[in-house]
mmCIF file of C-alpha atoms in Angstrom:
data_model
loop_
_atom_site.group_PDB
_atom_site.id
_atom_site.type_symbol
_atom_site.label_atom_id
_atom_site.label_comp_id
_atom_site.label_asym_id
_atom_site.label_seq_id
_atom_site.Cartn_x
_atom_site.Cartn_y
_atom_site.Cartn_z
ATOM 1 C CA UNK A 1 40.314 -3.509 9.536
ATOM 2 C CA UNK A 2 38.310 -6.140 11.759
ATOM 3 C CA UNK A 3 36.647 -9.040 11.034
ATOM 4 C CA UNK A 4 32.953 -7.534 11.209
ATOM 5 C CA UNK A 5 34.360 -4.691 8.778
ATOM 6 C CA UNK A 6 35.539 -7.092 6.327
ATOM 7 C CA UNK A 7 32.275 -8.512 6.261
ATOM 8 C CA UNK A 8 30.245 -5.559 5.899
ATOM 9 C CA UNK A 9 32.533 -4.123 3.403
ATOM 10 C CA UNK A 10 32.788 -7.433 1.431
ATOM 11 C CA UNK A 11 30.902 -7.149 -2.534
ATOM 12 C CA UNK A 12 29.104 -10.362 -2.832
ATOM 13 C CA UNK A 13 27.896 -12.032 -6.127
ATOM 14 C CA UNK A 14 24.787 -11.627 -6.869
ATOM 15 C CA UNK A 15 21.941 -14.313 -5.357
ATOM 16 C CA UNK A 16 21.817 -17.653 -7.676
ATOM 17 C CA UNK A 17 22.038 -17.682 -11.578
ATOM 18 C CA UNK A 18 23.248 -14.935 -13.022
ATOM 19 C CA UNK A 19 20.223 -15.931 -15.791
ATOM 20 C CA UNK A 20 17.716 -15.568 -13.226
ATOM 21 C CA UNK A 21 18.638 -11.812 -12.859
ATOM 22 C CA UNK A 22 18.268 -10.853 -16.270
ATOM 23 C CA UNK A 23 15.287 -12.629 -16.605
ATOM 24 C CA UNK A 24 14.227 -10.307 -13.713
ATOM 25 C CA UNK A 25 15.391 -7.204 -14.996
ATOM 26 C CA UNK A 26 13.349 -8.272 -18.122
ATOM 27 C CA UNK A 27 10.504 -8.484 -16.767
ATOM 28 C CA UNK A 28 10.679 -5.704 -14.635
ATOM 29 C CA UNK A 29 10.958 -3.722 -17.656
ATOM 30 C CA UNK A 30 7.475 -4.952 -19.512
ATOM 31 C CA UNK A 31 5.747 -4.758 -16.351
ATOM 32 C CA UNK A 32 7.185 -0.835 -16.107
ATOM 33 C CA UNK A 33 6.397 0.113 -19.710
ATOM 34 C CA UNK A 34 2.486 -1.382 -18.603
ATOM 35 C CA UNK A 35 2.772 0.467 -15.838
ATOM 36 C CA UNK A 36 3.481 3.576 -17.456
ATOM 37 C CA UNK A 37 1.056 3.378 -20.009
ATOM 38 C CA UNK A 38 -2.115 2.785 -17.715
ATOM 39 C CA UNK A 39 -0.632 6.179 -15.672
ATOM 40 C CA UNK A 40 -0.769 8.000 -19.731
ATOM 41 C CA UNK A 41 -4.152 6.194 -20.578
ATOM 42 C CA UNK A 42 -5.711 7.111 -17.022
ATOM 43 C CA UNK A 43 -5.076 10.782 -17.856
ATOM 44 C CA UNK A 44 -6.993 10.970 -20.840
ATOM 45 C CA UNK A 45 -9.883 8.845 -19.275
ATOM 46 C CA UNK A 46 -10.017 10.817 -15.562
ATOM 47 C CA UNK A 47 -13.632 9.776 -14.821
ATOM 48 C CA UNK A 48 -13.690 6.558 -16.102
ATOM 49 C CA UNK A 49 -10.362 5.186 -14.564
ATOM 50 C CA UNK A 50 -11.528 7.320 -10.915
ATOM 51 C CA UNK A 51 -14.805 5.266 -10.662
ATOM 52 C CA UNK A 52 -14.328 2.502 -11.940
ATOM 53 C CA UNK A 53 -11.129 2.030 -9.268
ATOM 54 C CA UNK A 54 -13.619 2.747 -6.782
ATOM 55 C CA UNK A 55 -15.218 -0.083 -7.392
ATOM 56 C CA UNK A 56 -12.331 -2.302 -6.540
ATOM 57 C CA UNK A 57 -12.023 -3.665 -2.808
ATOM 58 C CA UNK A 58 -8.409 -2.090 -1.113
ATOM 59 C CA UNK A 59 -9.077 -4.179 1.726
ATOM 60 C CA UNK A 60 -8.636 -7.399 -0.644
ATOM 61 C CA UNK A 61 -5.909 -5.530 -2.760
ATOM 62 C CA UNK A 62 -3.904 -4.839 1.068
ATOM 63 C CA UNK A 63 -4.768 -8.562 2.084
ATOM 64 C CA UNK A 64 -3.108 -9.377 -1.036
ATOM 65 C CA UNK A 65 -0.276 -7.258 -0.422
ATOM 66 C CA UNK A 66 0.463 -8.512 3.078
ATOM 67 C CA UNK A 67 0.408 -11.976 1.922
ATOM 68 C CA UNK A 68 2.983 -11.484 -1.110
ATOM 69 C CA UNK A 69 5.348 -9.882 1.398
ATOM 70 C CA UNK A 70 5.218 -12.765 4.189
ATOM 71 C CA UNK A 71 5.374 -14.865 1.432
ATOM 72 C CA UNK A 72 8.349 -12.796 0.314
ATOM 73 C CA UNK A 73 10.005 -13.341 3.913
ATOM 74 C CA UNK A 74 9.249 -16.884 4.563
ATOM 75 C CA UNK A 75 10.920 -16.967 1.339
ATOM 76 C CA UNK A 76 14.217 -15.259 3.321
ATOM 77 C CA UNK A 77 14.043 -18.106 6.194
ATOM 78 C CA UNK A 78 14.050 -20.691 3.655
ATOM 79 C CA UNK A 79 17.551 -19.274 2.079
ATOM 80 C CA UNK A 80 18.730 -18.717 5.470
ATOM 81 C CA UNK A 81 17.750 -22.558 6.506
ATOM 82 C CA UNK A 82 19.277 -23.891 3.753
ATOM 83 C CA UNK A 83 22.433 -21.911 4.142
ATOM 84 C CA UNK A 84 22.856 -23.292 7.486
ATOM 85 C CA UNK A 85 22.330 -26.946 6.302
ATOM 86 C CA UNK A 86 19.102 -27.275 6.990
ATOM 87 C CA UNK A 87 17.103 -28.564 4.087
ATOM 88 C CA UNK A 88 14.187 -30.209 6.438
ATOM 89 C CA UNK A 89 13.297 -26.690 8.006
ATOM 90 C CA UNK A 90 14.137 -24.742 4.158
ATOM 91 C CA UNK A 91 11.819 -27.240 2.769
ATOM 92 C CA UNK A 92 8.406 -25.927 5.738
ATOM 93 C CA UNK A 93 9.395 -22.316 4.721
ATOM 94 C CA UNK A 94 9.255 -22.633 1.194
ATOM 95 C CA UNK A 95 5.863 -25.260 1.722
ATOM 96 C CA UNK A 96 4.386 -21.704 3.462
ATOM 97 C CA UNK A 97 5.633 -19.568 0.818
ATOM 98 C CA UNK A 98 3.706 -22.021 -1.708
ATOM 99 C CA UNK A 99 0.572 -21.768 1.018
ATOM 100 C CA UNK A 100 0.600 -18.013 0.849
ATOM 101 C CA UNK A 101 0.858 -18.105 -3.183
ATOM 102 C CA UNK A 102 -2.057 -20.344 -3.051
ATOM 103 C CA UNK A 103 -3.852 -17.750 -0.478
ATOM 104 C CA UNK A 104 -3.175 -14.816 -2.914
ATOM 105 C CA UNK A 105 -4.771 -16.879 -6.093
ATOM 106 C CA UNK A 106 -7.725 -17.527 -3.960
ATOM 107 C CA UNK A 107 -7.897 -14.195 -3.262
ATOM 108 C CA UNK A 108 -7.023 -12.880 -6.549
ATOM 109 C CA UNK A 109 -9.877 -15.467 -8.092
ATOM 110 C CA UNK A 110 -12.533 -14.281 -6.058
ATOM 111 C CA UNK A 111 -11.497 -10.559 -6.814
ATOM 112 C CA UNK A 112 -12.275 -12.307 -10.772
ATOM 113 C CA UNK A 113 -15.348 -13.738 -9.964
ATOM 114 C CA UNK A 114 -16.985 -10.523 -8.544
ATOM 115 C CA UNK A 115 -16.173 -8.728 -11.703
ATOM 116 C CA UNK A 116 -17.528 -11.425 -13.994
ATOM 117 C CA UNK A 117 -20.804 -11.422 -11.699
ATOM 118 C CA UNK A 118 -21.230 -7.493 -12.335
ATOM 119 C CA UNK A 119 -20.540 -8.499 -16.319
ATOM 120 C CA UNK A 120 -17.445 -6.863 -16.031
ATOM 121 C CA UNK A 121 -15.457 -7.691 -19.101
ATOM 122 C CA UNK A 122 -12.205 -6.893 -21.151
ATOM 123 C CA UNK A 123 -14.255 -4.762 -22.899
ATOM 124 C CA UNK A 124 -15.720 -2.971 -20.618
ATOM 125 C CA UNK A 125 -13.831 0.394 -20.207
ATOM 126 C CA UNK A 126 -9.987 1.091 -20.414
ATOM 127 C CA UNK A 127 -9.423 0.635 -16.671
ATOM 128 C CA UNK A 128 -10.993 -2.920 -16.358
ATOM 129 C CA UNK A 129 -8.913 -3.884 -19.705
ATOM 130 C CA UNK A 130 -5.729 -2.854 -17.472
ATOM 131 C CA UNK A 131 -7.061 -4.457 -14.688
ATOM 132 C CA UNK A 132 -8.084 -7.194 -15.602
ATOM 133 C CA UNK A 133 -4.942 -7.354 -18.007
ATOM 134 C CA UNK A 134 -2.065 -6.568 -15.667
ATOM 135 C CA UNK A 135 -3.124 -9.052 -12.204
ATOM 136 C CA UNK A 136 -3.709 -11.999 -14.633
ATOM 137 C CA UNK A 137 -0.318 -11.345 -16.167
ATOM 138 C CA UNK A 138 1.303 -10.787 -12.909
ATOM 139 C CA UNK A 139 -1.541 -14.023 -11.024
ATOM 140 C CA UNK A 140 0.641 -15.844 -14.019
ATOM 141 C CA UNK A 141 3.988 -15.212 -12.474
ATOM 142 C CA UNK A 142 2.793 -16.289 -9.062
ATOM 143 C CA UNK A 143 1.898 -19.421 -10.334
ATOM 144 C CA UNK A 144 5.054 -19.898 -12.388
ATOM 145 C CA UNK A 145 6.845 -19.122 -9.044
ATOM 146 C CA UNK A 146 5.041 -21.829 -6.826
ATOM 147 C CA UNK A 147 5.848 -24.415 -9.511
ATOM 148 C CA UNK A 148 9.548 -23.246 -9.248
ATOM 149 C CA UNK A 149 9.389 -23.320 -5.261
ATOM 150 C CA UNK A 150 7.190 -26.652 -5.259
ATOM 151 C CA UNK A 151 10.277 -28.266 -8.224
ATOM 152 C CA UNK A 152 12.760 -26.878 -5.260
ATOM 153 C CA UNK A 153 10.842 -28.370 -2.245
ATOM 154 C CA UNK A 154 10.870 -31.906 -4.415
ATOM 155 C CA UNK A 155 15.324 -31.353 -4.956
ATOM 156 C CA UNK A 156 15.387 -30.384 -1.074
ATOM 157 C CA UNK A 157 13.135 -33.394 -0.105
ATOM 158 C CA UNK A 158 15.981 -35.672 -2.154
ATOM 159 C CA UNK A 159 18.797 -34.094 -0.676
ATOM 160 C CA UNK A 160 19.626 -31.809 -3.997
ATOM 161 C CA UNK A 161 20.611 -29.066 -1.802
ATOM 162 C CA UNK A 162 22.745 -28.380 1.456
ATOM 163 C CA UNK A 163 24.631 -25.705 3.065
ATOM 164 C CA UNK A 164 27.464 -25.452 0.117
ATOM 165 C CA UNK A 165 25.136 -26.333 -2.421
ATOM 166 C CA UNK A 166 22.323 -24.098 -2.360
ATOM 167 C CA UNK A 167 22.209 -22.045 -5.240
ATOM 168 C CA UNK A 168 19.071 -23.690 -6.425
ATOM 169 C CA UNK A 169 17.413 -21.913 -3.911
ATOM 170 C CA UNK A 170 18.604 -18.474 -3.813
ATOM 171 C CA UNK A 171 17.352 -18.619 -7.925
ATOM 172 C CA UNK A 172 13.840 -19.886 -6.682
ATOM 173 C CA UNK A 173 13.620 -17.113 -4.277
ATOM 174 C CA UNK A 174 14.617 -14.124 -6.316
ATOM 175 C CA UNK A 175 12.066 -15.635 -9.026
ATOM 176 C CA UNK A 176 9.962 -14.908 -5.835
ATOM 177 C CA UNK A 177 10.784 -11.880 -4.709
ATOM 178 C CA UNK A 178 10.384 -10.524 -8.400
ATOM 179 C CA UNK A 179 7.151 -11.208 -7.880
ATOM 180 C CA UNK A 180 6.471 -9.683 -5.093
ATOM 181 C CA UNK A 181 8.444 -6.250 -6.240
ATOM 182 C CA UNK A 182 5.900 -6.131 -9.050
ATOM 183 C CA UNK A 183 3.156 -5.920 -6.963
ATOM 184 C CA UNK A 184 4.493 -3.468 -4.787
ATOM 185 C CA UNK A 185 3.905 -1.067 -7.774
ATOM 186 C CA UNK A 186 0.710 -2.482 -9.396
ATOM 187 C CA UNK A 187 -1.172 -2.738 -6.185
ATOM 188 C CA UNK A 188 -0.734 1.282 -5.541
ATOM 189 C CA UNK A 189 -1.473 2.271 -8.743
ATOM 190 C CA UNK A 190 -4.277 0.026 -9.513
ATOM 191 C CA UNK A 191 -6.074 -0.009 -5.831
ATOM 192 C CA UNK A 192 -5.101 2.693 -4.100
ATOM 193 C CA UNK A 193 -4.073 6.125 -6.537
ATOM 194 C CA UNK A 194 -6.752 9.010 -8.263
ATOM 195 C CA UNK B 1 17.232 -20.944 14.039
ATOM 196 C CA UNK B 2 16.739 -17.583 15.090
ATOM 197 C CA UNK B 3 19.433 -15.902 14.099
ATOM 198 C CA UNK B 4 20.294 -11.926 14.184
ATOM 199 C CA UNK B 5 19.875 -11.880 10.384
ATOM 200 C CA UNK B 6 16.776 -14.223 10.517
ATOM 201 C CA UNK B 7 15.408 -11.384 13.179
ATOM 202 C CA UNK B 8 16.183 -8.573 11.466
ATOM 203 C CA UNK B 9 14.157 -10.051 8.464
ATOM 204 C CA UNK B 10 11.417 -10.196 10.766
ATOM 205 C CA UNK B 11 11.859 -6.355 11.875
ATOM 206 C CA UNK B 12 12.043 -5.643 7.465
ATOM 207 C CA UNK B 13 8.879 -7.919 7.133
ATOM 208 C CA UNK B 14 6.975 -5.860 9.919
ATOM 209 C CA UNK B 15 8.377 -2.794 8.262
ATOM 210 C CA UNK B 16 6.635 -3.670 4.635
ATOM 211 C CA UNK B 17 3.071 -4.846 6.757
ATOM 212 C CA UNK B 18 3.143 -1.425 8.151
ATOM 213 C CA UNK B 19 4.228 0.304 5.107
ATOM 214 C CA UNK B 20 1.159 -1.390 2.955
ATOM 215 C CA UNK B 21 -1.044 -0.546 6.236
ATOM 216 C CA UNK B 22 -0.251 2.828 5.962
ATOM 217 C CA UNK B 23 -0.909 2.492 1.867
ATOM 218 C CA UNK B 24 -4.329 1.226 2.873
ATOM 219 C CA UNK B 25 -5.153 3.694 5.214
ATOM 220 C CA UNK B 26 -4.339 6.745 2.700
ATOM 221 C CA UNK B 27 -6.711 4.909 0.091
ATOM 222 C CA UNK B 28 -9.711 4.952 2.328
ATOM 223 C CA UNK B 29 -9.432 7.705 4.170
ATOM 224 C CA UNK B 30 -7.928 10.487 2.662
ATOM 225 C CA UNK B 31 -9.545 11.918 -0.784
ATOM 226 C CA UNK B 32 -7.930 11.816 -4.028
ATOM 227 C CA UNK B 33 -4.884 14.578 -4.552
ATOM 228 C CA UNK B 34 -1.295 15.261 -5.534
ATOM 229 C CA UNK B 35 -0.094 14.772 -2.324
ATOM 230 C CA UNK B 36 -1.516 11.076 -1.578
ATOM 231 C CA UNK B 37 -0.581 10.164 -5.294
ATOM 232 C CA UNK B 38 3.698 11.508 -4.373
ATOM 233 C CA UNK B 39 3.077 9.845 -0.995
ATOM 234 C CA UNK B 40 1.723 6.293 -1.659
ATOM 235 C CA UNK B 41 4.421 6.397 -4.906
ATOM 236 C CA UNK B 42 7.482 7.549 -2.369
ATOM 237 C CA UNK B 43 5.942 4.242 0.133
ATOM 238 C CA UNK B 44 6.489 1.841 -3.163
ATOM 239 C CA UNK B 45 10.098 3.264 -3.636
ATOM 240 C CA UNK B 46 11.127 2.263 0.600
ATOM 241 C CA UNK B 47 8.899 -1.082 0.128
ATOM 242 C CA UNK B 48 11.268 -1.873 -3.357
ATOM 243 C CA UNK B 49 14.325 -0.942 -2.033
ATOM 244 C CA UNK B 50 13.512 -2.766 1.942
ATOM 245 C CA UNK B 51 12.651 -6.102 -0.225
ATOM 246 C CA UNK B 52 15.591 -5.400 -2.850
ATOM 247 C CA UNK B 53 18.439 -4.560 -0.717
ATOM 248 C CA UNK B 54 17.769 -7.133 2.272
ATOM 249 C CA UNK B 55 15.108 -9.617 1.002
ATOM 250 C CA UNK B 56 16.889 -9.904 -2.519
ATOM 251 C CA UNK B 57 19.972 -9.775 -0.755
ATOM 252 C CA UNK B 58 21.364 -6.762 -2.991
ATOM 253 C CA UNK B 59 22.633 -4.932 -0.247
ATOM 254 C CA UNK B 60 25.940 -6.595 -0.614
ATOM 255 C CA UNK B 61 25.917 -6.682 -4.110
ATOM 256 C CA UNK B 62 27.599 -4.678 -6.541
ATOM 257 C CA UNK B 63 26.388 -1.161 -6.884
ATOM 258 C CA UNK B 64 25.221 -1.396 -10.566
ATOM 259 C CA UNK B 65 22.758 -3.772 -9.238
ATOM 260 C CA UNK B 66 21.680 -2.125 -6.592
ATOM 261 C CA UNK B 67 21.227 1.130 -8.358
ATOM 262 C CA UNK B 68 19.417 -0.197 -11.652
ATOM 263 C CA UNK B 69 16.689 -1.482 -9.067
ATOM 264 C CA UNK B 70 16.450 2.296 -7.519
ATOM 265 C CA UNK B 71 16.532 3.594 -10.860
ATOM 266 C CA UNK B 72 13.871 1.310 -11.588
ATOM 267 C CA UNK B 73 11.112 3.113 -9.069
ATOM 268 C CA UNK B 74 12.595 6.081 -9.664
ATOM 269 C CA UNK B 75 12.087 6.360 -13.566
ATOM 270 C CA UNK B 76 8.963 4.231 -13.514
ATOM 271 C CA UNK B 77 7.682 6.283 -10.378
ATOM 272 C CA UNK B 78 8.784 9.512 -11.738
ATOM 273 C CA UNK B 79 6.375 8.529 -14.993
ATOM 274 C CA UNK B 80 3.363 7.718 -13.263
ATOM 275 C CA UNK B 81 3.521 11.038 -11.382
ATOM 276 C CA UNK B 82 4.172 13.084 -14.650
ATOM 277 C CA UNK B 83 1.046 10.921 -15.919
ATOM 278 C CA UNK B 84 -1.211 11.957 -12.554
ATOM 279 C CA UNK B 85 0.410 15.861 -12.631
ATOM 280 C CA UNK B 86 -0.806 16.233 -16.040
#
């Protein structure tokens, strides 16, 4: 067997605390029973759900999308700065990532405000309780995550992390990429399925 | 530094932006149906397992891991569409 076979053969550990993971898989799981539910309540409720989703914008939904996921990536660099001892250039990734996170609450707030305007409540109908329900729940997490990232750029700044010390990191970004994962699900089935 | 890894990153990030193009595209152009519901779900399972397996880094992970996340879109995928088929 080769070097480069070794490698590619080689079962790693899994990405920063082991705590992080089943914190992920936990929330995974709420966010999957929601899921489910809104797909059982929709089918009682066809009309309702159908145009009231219409009245959604995609475009802002796909904007959203497209930041999470180069959020999601810059996210990658900064892992793969760090791991090459590079805490300077780890620390501009995960500055972007926070950026981006900031770029999809502005986006996500303005979504808010446009419903409020039309007097779009909780209370409205089923759909906008989901809504409304499941992107502040997940807006929640992406805010918990830029607090994690921005407590991470702060270690980085102080030298708290280096190329044999970086599991700090690789937690931060998981806690990231969780986040983005969720949305990959709620943004179809919110925006973009009837 | 641009590594190979750091580029093929880039080629998975490009994937996803296409991928949620693509999503965006179905929802505005093509009406409602069975077929865009099993299509835009089957896009969420690739986009999942693209950001699981080499953002998440699972790929070289244990199995178990690796298949609870695949199980994950699957089962919670496989819901949804019973929901919409009903």
């Amino acid at each position: 067997m080769n070097t480069n076979t070794a490698l590619v053969n080689k079962t790693e550990d899994l990405p920063g605390d082991f705590a992080i993971w089943i914190f992920i898989l936990a929330e995974m799981l709420v966010f999957g029973v929601m899921f489910i539910v809104y797909a059982f309540a929709r089918s009682n409720q066809l009309e309702v759900f159908n145009a009231s989703q219409l009245t959604l914008s995609r475009s802002m939904g796909t904007l959203n999308t497209i930041i999470l996921i180069t959020s999601s990536y810059f996210v990658v660099r900064a892992v793969s700065a760090i791991k090459s001892g590079d805490s300077r250039q780890s620390g501009r990734w995960l500055l972007g990532t926070i950026f981006l996170g900031g770029m999809f609450v502005a986006v996500k707030l303005w979504e808010f405000k446009q419903k409020f305007l039309a007097g779009i409540t909780l209370e409205t109908n089923d759909f906008y309780m989901f809504y409304l329900t499941l992107t502040f729940f997940h807006l929640m997490h992406v805010l918990m995550g830029m607090i994690i990232l921005a407590c991470i750029v702060y270690k980085l700044k102080h030298g708290g992390y280096s190329a044999q010390e970086h599991f700090g990191v690789e937690t931060g970004a998981s806690f990231w990429h969780m986040v983005d994962l969720l949305w990959i699900v709620l943004f179809p089935l919110i925006y973009i399925i009837r | 530094m641009n590594t190979p890894l750091n580029r093929f990153a880039t080629l998975i990030w490009l994937a996803l932006v296409i991928l949620t193009v693509m999503t965006f595209c179905i929802g505005e152009e093509v009406s409602a149906g069975k077929t865009v519901m099993l299509s835009v779900l089957l896009i969420s399972l690739v986009k999942g397992q693209l950001i699981a397996n080499y953002f998440m880094g699972l790929r070289h992970v244990s199995w178990l891991w690796r298949g609870i996340i695949l199980g994950y879109f699957v089962v919670v995928g496989s819901m949804i569409a019973i929901a919409y088929l009903k």
